[in-house]
Amino acid sequence: PILPPEPGCPAQVIGPGPTIRYSAMPEMFESLMYTARRHLVISTPYFVPDDPMQAALCASARRGVHTTIIFPARNDSWIVGAASRSYYSDLLAAGVRIFEYVGGLLHTKSLTLDGDITLIGSANMDRRSFELNYENNILLYDRSLTTDMRQRQESYMAKSNPITDEMVARW
């Protein structure tokens, strides 16, 4: 007999740490960036990428993917905030849209891809998360869930300031 489909959606848990294949998380982020074809939206409070991560993000925008990243306007670590901003110029030059959330410390770590895929969890896009911390993210392939996450990301952008080349030059 033909059984009805089971509820749920395909998902994969990524739980690396310094003692167990810590490169799995940056590889996941980079693979998703290179997979994007139409839309890539990311939110992260801590952004201190290594060269391959920065290159993947810039390559996404250069390929014509509508690429957006949302950071907090005020970070709880001024050092990390300043380090994150040091990458803005290259991102903007590649065509990445940058927003800074002004409604407090935006702590959501999310990535949505082409309306179908969502990555959420504890990993920031920084070397500390990738090399020192034990993290836990989940990759979900579900259009409805991704639509909901995109709406949440849009609500963050509505409470954010878009960052321009002129602003970065003044810093």
Tab-separated table of N, CA, C and O in Angstrom, residues 25-134:
chain	number	residue	atom	x	y	z
A	25	MET	N	31.548	23.286	10.408
A	25	MET	CA	30.646	24.449	10.389
A	25	MET	C	31.055	25.469	9.327
A	25	MET	O	30.205	25.880	8.534
A	26	PRO	N	32.317	25.895	9.257
A	26	PRO	CA	32.640	26.846	8.186
A	26	PRO	C	32.434	26.230	6.803
A	26	PRO	O	32.016	26.920	5.867
A	27	GLU	N	32.696	24.935	6.665
A	27	GLU	CA	32.460	24.279	5.381
A	27	GLU	C	30.981	24.315	5.009
A	27	GLU	O	30.630	24.496	3.847
A	28	MET	N	30.105	24.157	6.003
A	28	MET	CA	28.661	24.227	5.748
A	28	MET	C	28.281	25.629	5.297
A	28	MET	O	27.577	25.802	4.295
A	29	PHE	N	28.727	26.652	6.028
A	29	PHE	CA	28.426	28.034	5.648
A	29	PHE	C	28.909	28.316	4.221
A	29	PHE	O	28.160	28.856	3.401
A	30	GLU	N	30.148	27.972	3.945
A	30	GLU	CA	30.717	28.259	2.622
A	30	GLU	C	29.995	27.491	1.519
A	30	GLU	O	29.708	28.062	0.459
A	31	SER	N	29.670	26.226	1.758
A	31	SER	CA	28.942	25.442	0.756
A	31	SER	C	27.593	26.074	0.436
A	31	SER	O	27.195	26.151	-0.734
A	32	LEU	N	26.896	26.530	1.468
A	32	LEU	CA	25.600	27.177	1.234
A	32	LEU	C	25.759	28.474	0.448
A	32	LEU	O	24.973	28.767	-0.452
A	33	MET	N	26.785	29.243	0.761
A	33	MET	CA	27.020	30.491	0.023
A	33	MET	C	27.290	30.215	-1.448
A	33	MET	O	26.798	30.919	-2.324
A	34	TYR	N	28.067	29.187	-1.720
A	34	TYR	CA	28.375	28.844	-3.111
A	34	TYR	C	27.192	28.182	-3.819
A	34	TYR	O	27.123	28.192	-5.045
A	35	THR	N	26.258	27.636	-3.065
A	35	THR	CA	25.074	26.982	-3.627
A	35	THR	C	23.988	27.986	-4.001
A	35	THR	O	23.175	27.726	-4.884
A	36	ALA	N	23.967	29.131	-3.346
A	36	ALA	CA	22.905	30.128	-3.569
A	36	ALA	C	22.818	30.513	-5.040
A	36	ALA	O	23.840	30.704	-5.703
A	37	ARG	N	21.586	30.631	-5.519
A	37	ARG	CA	21.349	31.018	-6.907
A	37	ARG	C	20.535	32.295	-7.035
A	37	ARG	O	20.687	33.027	-7.997
A	38	ARG	N	19.652	32.569	-6.058
A	38	ARG	CA	18.800	33.759	-6.142
A	38	ARG	C	18.927	34.677	-4.933
A	38	ARG	O	19.130	35.867	-5.088
A	39	HIS	N	18.769	34.115	-3.739
A	39	HIS	CA	18.742	34.922	-2.517
A	39	HIS	C	19.551	34.247	-1.414
A	39	HIS	O	19.452	33.037	-1.213
A	40	LEU	N	20.312	35.063	-0.700
A	40	LEU	CA	21.057	34.608	0.467
A	40	LEU	C	20.949	35.709	1.519
A	40	LEU	O	21.346	36.846	1.264
A	41	VAL	N	20.357	35.382	2.666
A	41	VAL	CA	20.211	36.354	3.751
A	41	VAL	C	20.776	35.724	5.014
A	41	VAL	O	20.437	34.594	5.366
A	42	ILE	N	21.642	36.479	5.685
A	42	ILE	CA	22.341	35.998	6.872
A	42	ILE	C	22.177	37.016	7.990
A	42	ILE	O	22.248	38.217	7.752
A	43	SER	N	21.971	36.524	9.211
A	43	SER	CA	22.077	37.384	10.387
A	43	SER	C	23.052	36.725	11.348
A	43	SER	O	23.019	35.503	11.543
A	44	THR	N	23.939	37.538	11.905
A	44	THR	CA	24.920	37.040	12.874
A	44	THR	C	25.415	38.199	13.734
A	44	THR	O	25.652	39.290	13.223
A	45	PRO	N	25.553	37.988	15.025
A	45	PRO	CA	26.061	39.069	15.874
A	45	PRO	C	27.579	39.217	15.817
A	45	PRO	O	28.104	40.299	16.069
A	46	TYR	N	28.275	38.147	15.515
A	46	TYR	CA	29.734	38.173	15.536
A	46	TYR	C	30.249	37.714	14.179
A	46	TYR	O	30.020	36.577	13.782
A	47	PHE	N	30.954	38.610	13.493
A	47	PHE	CA	31.427	38.338	12.139
A	47	PHE	C	32.903	38.687	12.046
A	47	PHE	O	33.274	39.853	11.939
A	48	VAL	N	33.732	37.674	12.153
A	48	VAL	CA	35.168	37.819	11.958
A	48	VAL	C	35.590	36.612	11.119
A	48	VAL	O	36.107	35.624	11.637
A	49	PRO	N	35.307	36.676	9.819
A	49	PRO	CA	35.500	35.506	8.969
A	49	PRO	C	36.962	35.285	8.607
A	49	PRO	O	37.761	36.213	8.614
A	50	ASP	N	37.276	34.047	8.266
A	50	ASP	CA	38.576	33.790	7.671
A	50	ASP	C	38.470	34.113	6.179
A	50	ASP	O	37.392	34.448	5.675
A	51	ASP	N	39.582	34.027	5.458
A	51	ASP	CA	39.586	34.401	4.041
A	51	ASP	C	38.611	33.582	3.195
A	51	ASP	O	37.888	34.150	2.374
A	52	PRO	N	38.536	32.246	3.356
A	52	PRO	CA	37.591	31.484	2.532
A	52	PRO	C	36.126	31.874	2.776
A	52	PRO	O	35.324	31.911	1.848
A	53	MET	N	35.772	32.192	4.027
A	53	MET	CA	34.398	32.591	4.345
A	53	MET	C	34.069	33.932	3.695
A	53	MET	O	33.017	34.101	3.078
A	54	GLN	N	34.974	34.892	3.819
A	54	GLN	CA	34.765	36.207	3.209
A	54	GLN	C	34.683	36.073	1.685
A	54	GLN	O	33.835	36.692	1.039
A	55	ALA	N	35.542	35.247	1.112
A	55	ALA	CA	35.533	35.044	-0.339
A	55	ALA	C	34.228	34.414	-0.798
A	55	ALA	O	33.668	34.813	-1.827
A	56	ALA	N	33.702	33.459	-0.056
A	56	ALA	CA	32.439	32.802	-0.429
A	56	ALA	C	31.282	33.789	-0.388
A	56	ALA	O	30.426	33.796	-1.280
A	57	LEU	N	31.262	34.629	0.627
A	57	LEU	CA	30.183	35.614	0.749
A	57	LEU	C	30.251	36.633	-0.386
A	57	LEU	O	29.234	36.951	-1.021
A	58	CYS	N	31.439	37.127	-0.668
A	58	CYS	CA	31.604	38.088	-1.765
A	58	CYS	C	31.294	37.436	-3.117
A	58	CYS	O	30.664	38.052	-3.982
A	59	ALA	N	31.706	36.188	-3.306
A	59	ALA	CA	31.452	35.489	-4.567
A	59	ALA	C	29.957	35.332	-4.811
A	59	ALA	O	29.495	35.425	-5.951
A	60	SER	N	29.205	35.118	-3.758
A	60	SER	CA	27.752	34.999	-3.891
A	60	SER	C	27.175	36.252	-4.529
A	60	SER	O	26.425	36.179	-5.510
A	61	ALA	N	27.523	37.401	-3.998
A	61	ALA	CA	27.006	38.664	-4.540
A	61	ALA	C	27.532	38.919	-5.948
A	61	ALA	O	26.780	39.369	-6.821
A	62	ARG	N	28.790	38.626	-6.177
A	62	ARG	CA	29.368	38.865	-7.510
A	62	ARG	C	28.722	38.003	-8.587
A	62	ARG	O	28.713	38.379	-9.759
A	63	ARG	N	28.192	36.843	-8.199
A	63	ARG	CA	27.497	35.972	-9.151
A	63	ARG	C	26.089	36.464	-9.460
A	63	ARG	O	25.376	35.866	-10.255
A	64	GLY	N	25.659	37.521	-8.798
A	64	GLY	CA	24.315	38.042	-9.037
A	64	GLY	C	23.282	37.563	-8.034
A	64	GLY	O	22.093	37.855	-8.183
A	65	VAL	N	23.708	36.832	-7.012
A	65	VAL	CA	22.802	36.408	-5.954
A	65	VAL	C	22.495	37.626	-5.088
A	65	VAL	O	23.415	38.358	-4.690
A	66	HIS	N	21.222	37.867	-4.816
A	66	HIS	CA	20.815	38.967	-3.942
A	66	HIS	C	21.261	38.601	-2.531
A	66	HIS	O	20.621	37.804	-1.848
A	67	THR	N	22.403	39.160	-2.097
A	67	THR	CA	23.072	38.757	-0.864
A	67	THR	C	22.968	39.856	0.185
A	67	THR	O	23.339	41.002	-0.071
A	68	THR	N	22.449	39.490	1.354
A	68	THR	CA	22.223	40.448	2.442
A	68	THR	C	22.757	39.854	3.732
A	68	THR	O	22.593	38.663	4.002
A	69	ILE	N	23.382	40.718	4.542
A	69	ILE	CA	23.826	40.288	5.867
A	69	ILE	C	23.397	41.340	6.885
A	69	ILE	O	23.466	42.542	6.616
A	70	ILE	N	22.921	40.868	8.030
A	70	ILE	CA	22.398	41.739	9.082
A	70	ILE	C	23.255	41.560	10.332
A	70	ILE	O	23.425	40.436	10.820
A	71	PHE	N	23.792	42.672	10.812
A	71	PHE	CA	24.596	42.688	12.028
A	71	PHE	C	23.912	43.571	13.066
A	71	PHE	O	23.103	44.430	12.712
A	72	PRO	N	24.256	43.448	14.342
A	72	PRO	CA	23.766	44.414	15.318
A	72	PRO	C	24.509	45.749	15.142
A	72	PRO	O	25.703	45.752	14.832
A	73	ALA	N	23.799	46.856	15.319
A	73	ALA	CA	24.454	48.167	15.251
A	73	ALA	C	25.400	48.341	16.433
A	73	ALA	O	26.472	48.933	16.296
A	74	ARG	N	24.996	47.845	17.593
A	74	ARG	CA	25.842	47.887	18.784
A	74	ARG	C	26.102	46.476	19.238
A	74	ARG	O	25.176	45.728	19.510
A	75	ASN	N	27.357	46.136	19.317
A	75	ASN	CA	27.738	44.802	19.728
A	75	ASN	C	28.094	44.822	21.209
A	75	ASN	O	28.542	45.842	21.725
A	76	ASP	N	27.923	43.708	21.876
A	76	ASP	CA	28.307	43.654	23.293
A	76	ASP	C	29.818	43.559	23.471
A	76	ASP	O	30.318	43.663	24.581
A	77	SER	N	30.531	43.396	22.371
A	77	SER	CA	31.991	43.438	22.391
A	77	SER	C	32.439	44.486	21.371
A	77	SER	O	32.305	44.267	20.166
A	78	TRP	N	32.958	45.604	21.837
A	78	TRP	CA	33.356	46.662	20.901
A	78	TRP	C	34.486	46.189	19.998
A	78	TRP	O	34.606	46.626	18.856
A	79	ILE	N	35.312	45.278	20.503
A	79	ILE	CA	36.414	44.753	19.690
A	79	ILE	C	35.864	43.954	18.516
A	79	ILE	O	36.292	44.133	17.373
A	80	VAL	N	34.900	43.063	18.792
A	80	VAL	CA	34.300	42.263	17.719
A	80	VAL	C	33.511	43.161	16.766
A	80	VAL	O	33.568	42.983	15.545
A	81	GLY	N	32.811	44.157	17.321
A	81	GLY	CA	32.083	45.093	16.466
A	81	GLY	C	33.020	45.819	15.507
A	81	GLY	O	32.733	45.939	14.306
A	82	ALA	N	34.137	46.284	16.016
A	82	ALA	CA	35.114	46.976	15.160
A	82	ALA	C	35.735	46.016	14.155
A	82	ALA	O	35.930	46.365	12.986
A	83	ALA	N	36.018	44.809	14.588
A	83	ALA	CA	36.584	43.818	13.669
A	83	ALA	C	35.581	43.499	12.557
A	83	ALA	O	35.957	43.418	11.383
A	84	SER	N	34.311	43.331	12.910
A	84	SER	CA	33.276	43.062	11.905
A	84	SER	C	33.219	44.179	10.877
A	84	SER	O	33.179	43.924	9.667
A	85	ARG	N	33.217	45.402	11.352
A	85	ARG	CA	33.126	46.549	10.438
A	85	ARG	C	34.325	46.643	9.498
A	85	ARG	O	34.219	47.213	8.422
A	86	SER	N	35.447	46.080	9.886
A	86	SER	CA	36.631	46.129	9.012
A	86	SER	C	36.424	45.338	7.723
A	86	SER	O	37.160	45.534	6.760
A	87	TYR	N	35.413	44.473	7.677
A	87	TYR	CA	35.119	43.673	6.486
A	87	TYR	C	34.058	44.318	5.593
A	87	TYR	O	33.827	43.852	4.483
A	88	TYR	N	33.415	45.369	6.069
A	88	TYR	CA	32.286	45.960	5.340
A	88	TYR	C	32.662	46.466	3.954
A	88	TYR	O	31.919	46.276	2.999
A	89	SER	N	33.781	47.134	3.835
A	89	SER	CA	34.162	47.744	2.566
A	89	SER	C	34.244	46.699	1.454
A	89	SER	O	33.706	46.893	0.355
A	90	ASP	N	34.896	45.593	1.736
A	90	ASP	CA	35.014	44.522	0.736
A	90	ASP	C	33.658	43.913	0.415
A	90	ASP	O	33.370	43.586	-0.741
A	91	LEU	N	32.822	43.733	1.432
A	91	LEU	CA	31.483	43.185	1.204
A	91	LEU	C	30.666	44.108	0.308
A	91	LEU	O	30.043	43.662	-0.665
A	92	LEU	N	30.668	45.393	0.633
A	92	LEU	CA	29.909	46.355	-0.167
A	92	LEU	C	30.426	46.422	-1.601
A	92	LEU	O	29.637	46.479	-2.551
A	93	ALA	N	31.740	46.386	-1.764
A	93	ALA	CA	32.334	46.433	-3.107
A	93	ALA	C	31.896	45.229	-3.941
A	93	ALA	O	31.745	45.336	-5.162
A	94	ALA	N	31.659	44.098	-3.294
A	94	ALA	CA	31.220	42.886	-4.000
A	94	ALA	C	29.730	42.920	-4.316
A	94	ALA	O	29.253	42.126	-5.115
A	95	GLY	N	28.996	43.832	-3.653
A	95	GLY	CA	27.554	43.912	-3.891
A	95	GLY	C	26.704	43.346	-2.774
A	95	GLY	O	25.486	43.214	-2.918
A	96	VAL	N	27.321	43.010	-1.642
A	96	VAL	CA	26.567	42.524	-0.495
A	96	VAL	C	25.849	43.710	0.146
A	96	VAL	O	26.457	44.754	0.369
A	97	ARG	N	24.561	43.543	0.417
A	97	ARG	CA	23.818	44.562	1.163
A	97	ARG	C	24.038	44.303	2.645
A	97	ARG	O	23.907	43.169	3.104
A	98	ILE	N	24.380	45.368	3.387
A	98	ILE	CA	24.642	45.249	4.821
A	98	ILE	C	23.629	46.098	5.569
A	98	ILE	O	23.394	47.262	5.224
A	99	PHE	N	23.046	45.507	6.607
A	99	PHE	CA	22.139	46.221	7.498
A	99	PHE	C	22.663	46.094	8.916
A	99	PHE	O	23.181	45.041	9.301
A	100	GLU	N	22.508	47.182	9.694
A	100	GLU	CA	22.820	47.132	11.117
A	100	GLU	C	21.528	47.331	11.901
A	100	GLU	O	20.874	48.366	11.792
A	101	TYR	N	21.195	46.327	12.675
A	101	TYR	CA	19.977	46.288	13.473
A	101	TYR	C	20.109	47.223	14.669
A	101	TYR	O	21.092	47.144	15.408
A	102	VAL	N	19.120	48.113	14.859
A	102	VAL	CA	19.201	49.107	15.929
A	102	VAL	C	18.275	48.796	17.109
A	102	VAL	O	18.213	49.558	18.055
A	103	GLY	N	17.607	47.671	17.091
A	103	GLY	CA	16.669	47.328	18.157
A	103	GLY	C	17.284	46.540	19.296
A	103	GLY	O	16.585	45.774	19.945
A	104	GLY	N	18.570	46.699	19.558
A	104	GLY	CA	19.248	45.944	20.608
A	104	GLY	C	20.287	45.020	19.992
A	104	GLY	O	20.576	45.102	18.801
A	105	LEU	N	20.817	44.128	20.801
A	105	LEU	CA	21.805	43.184	20.294
A	105	LEU	C	21.083	42.069	19.551
A	105	LEU	O	20.440	41.217	20.160
A	106	LEU	N	21.147	42.112	18.239
A	106	LEU	CA	20.568	41.050	17.424
A	106	LEU	C	21.458	39.826	17.574
A	106	LEU	O	22.611	39.836	17.149
A	107	HIS	N	20.936	38.801	18.205
A	107	HIS	CA	21.744	37.633	18.520
A	107	HIS	C	21.393	36.422	17.658
A	107	HIS	O	21.979	35.354	17.795
A	108	THR	N	20.456	36.579	16.740
A	108	THR	CA	20.029	35.476	15.878
A	108	THR	C	21.132	35.101	14.899
A	108	THR	O	21.697	35.959	14.236
A	109	LYS	N	21.389	33.801	14.833
A	109	LYS	CA	22.318	33.268	13.830
A	109	LYS	C	21.474	32.503	12.828
A	109	LYS	O	21.012	31.406	13.108
A	110	SER	N	21.243	33.120	11.669
A	110	SER	CA	20.370	32.494	10.682
A	110	SER	C	20.936	32.698	9.287
A	110	SER	O	21.644	33.660	9.019
A	111	LEU	N	20.592	31.755	8.416
A	111	LEU	CA	20.930	31.857	7.009
A	111	LEU	C	19.754	31.265	6.249
A	111	LEU	O	19.288	30.169	6.580
A	112	THR	N	19.234	32.016	5.273
A	112	THR	CA	18.201	31.469	4.403
A	112	THR	C	18.711	31.530	2.973
A	112	THR	O	19.452	32.428	2.597
A	113	LEU	N	18.283	30.539	2.196
A	113	LEU	CA	18.834	30.333	0.870
A	113	LEU	C	17.721	30.006	-0.118
A	113	LEU	O	17.003	29.015	0.064
A	114	ASP	N	17.549	30.862	-1.113
A	114	ASP	CA	16.669	30.622	-2.254
A	114	ASP	C	15.246	30.211	-1.888
A	114	ASP	O	14.580	29.516	-2.655
A	115	GLY	N	14.769	30.611	-0.725
A	115	GLY	CA	13.392	30.334	-0.331
A	115	GLY	C	13.115	28.917	0.105
A	115	GLY	O	11.971	28.578	0.422
A	116	ASP	N	14.137	28.063	0.155
A	116	ASP	CA	13.934	26.647	0.474
A	116	ASP	C	14.718	26.140	1.671
A	116	ASP	O	14.346	25.151	2.288
A	117	ILE	N	15.845	26.764	1.978
A	117	ILE	CA	16.778	26.215	2.962
A	117	ILE	C	17.016	27.228	4.077
A	117	ILE	O	17.191	28.417	3.818
A	118	THR	N	17.035	26.716	5.302
A	118	THR	CA	17.335	27.536	6.480
A	118	THR	C	18.416	26.842	7.292
A	118	THR	O	18.363	25.628	7.499
A	119	LEU	N	19.384	27.640	7.753
A	119	LEU	CA	20.381	27.173	8.712
A	119	LEU	C	20.250	28.053	9.944
A	119	LEU	O	20.347	29.283	9.842
A	120	ILE	N	19.971	27.450	11.078
A	120	ILE	CA	19.865	28.194	12.334
A	120	ILE	C	20.634	27.447	13.415
A	120	ILE	O	20.870	26.248	13.304
A	121	GLY	N	21.038	28.175	14.440
A	121	GLY	CA	21.731	27.519	15.536
A	121	GLY	C	22.569	28.473	16.338
A	121	GLY	O	22.304	29.673	16.393
A	122	SER	N	23.608	27.931	16.938
A	122	SER	CA	24.425	28.704	17.870
A	122	SER	C	25.696	29.276	17.257
A	122	SER	O	26.331	30.142	17.858
A	123	ALA	N	26.091	28.804	16.072
A	123	ALA	CA	27.381	29.210	15.506
A	123	ALA	C	27.340	30.609	14.920
A	123	ALA	O	26.476	30.933	14.102
A	124	ASN	N	28.267	31.424	15.351
A	124	ASN	CA	28.495	32.728	14.753
A	124	ASN	C	29.417	32.542	13.551
A	124	ASN	O	30.020	31.486	13.370
A	125	MET	N	29.559	33.590	12.765
A	125	MET	CA	30.468	33.530	11.619
A	125	MET	C	31.800	34.149	12.028
A	125	MET	O	32.219	35.184	11.520
A	126	ASP	N	32.437	33.489	12.979
A	126	ASP	CA	33.739	33.961	13.447
A	126	ASP	C	34.622	32.775	13.808
A	126	ASP	O	34.153	31.648	13.960
A	127	ARG	N	35.867	33.041	13.910
A	127	ARG	CA	36.838	31.979	14.156
A	127	ARG	C	36.646	31.319	15.516
A	127	ARG	O	36.916	30.134	15.677
A	128	ARG	N	36.192	32.074	16.487
A	128	ARG	CA	35.964	31.496	17.816
A	128	ARG	C	34.919	30.382	17.736
A	128	ARG	O	35.116	29.293	18.272
A	129	SER	N	33.796	30.661	17.056
A	129	SER	CA	32.763	29.635	16.895
A	129	SER	C	33.282	28.439	16.111
A	129	SER	O	32.934	27.304	16.390
A	130	PHE	N	34.096	28.728	15.104
A	130	PHE	CA	34.539	27.660	14.216
A	130	PHE	C	35.676	26.827	14.799
A	130	PHE	O	35.787	25.647	14.499
A	131	GLU	N	36.534	27.411	15.624
A	131	GLU	CA	37.734	26.714	16.055
A	131	GLU	C	37.787	26.379	17.546
A	131	GLU	O	38.499	25.454	17.928
A	132	LEU	N	37.050	27.110	18.375
A	132	LEU	CA	37.176	26.922	19.823
A	132	LEU	C	35.915	26.412	20.505
A	132	LEU	O	35.998	25.676	21.477
A	133	ASN	N	34.742	26.840	20.032
A	133	ASN	CA	33.495	26.522	20.721
A	133	ASN	C	32.861	25.231	20.210
A	133	ASN	O	33.042	24.863	19.054
A	134	TYR	N	32.104	24.613	21.067
A	134	TYR	CA	31.198	23.546	20.641
A	134	TYR	C	29.913	24.240	20.214
A	134	TYR	O	29.352	25.047	20.964
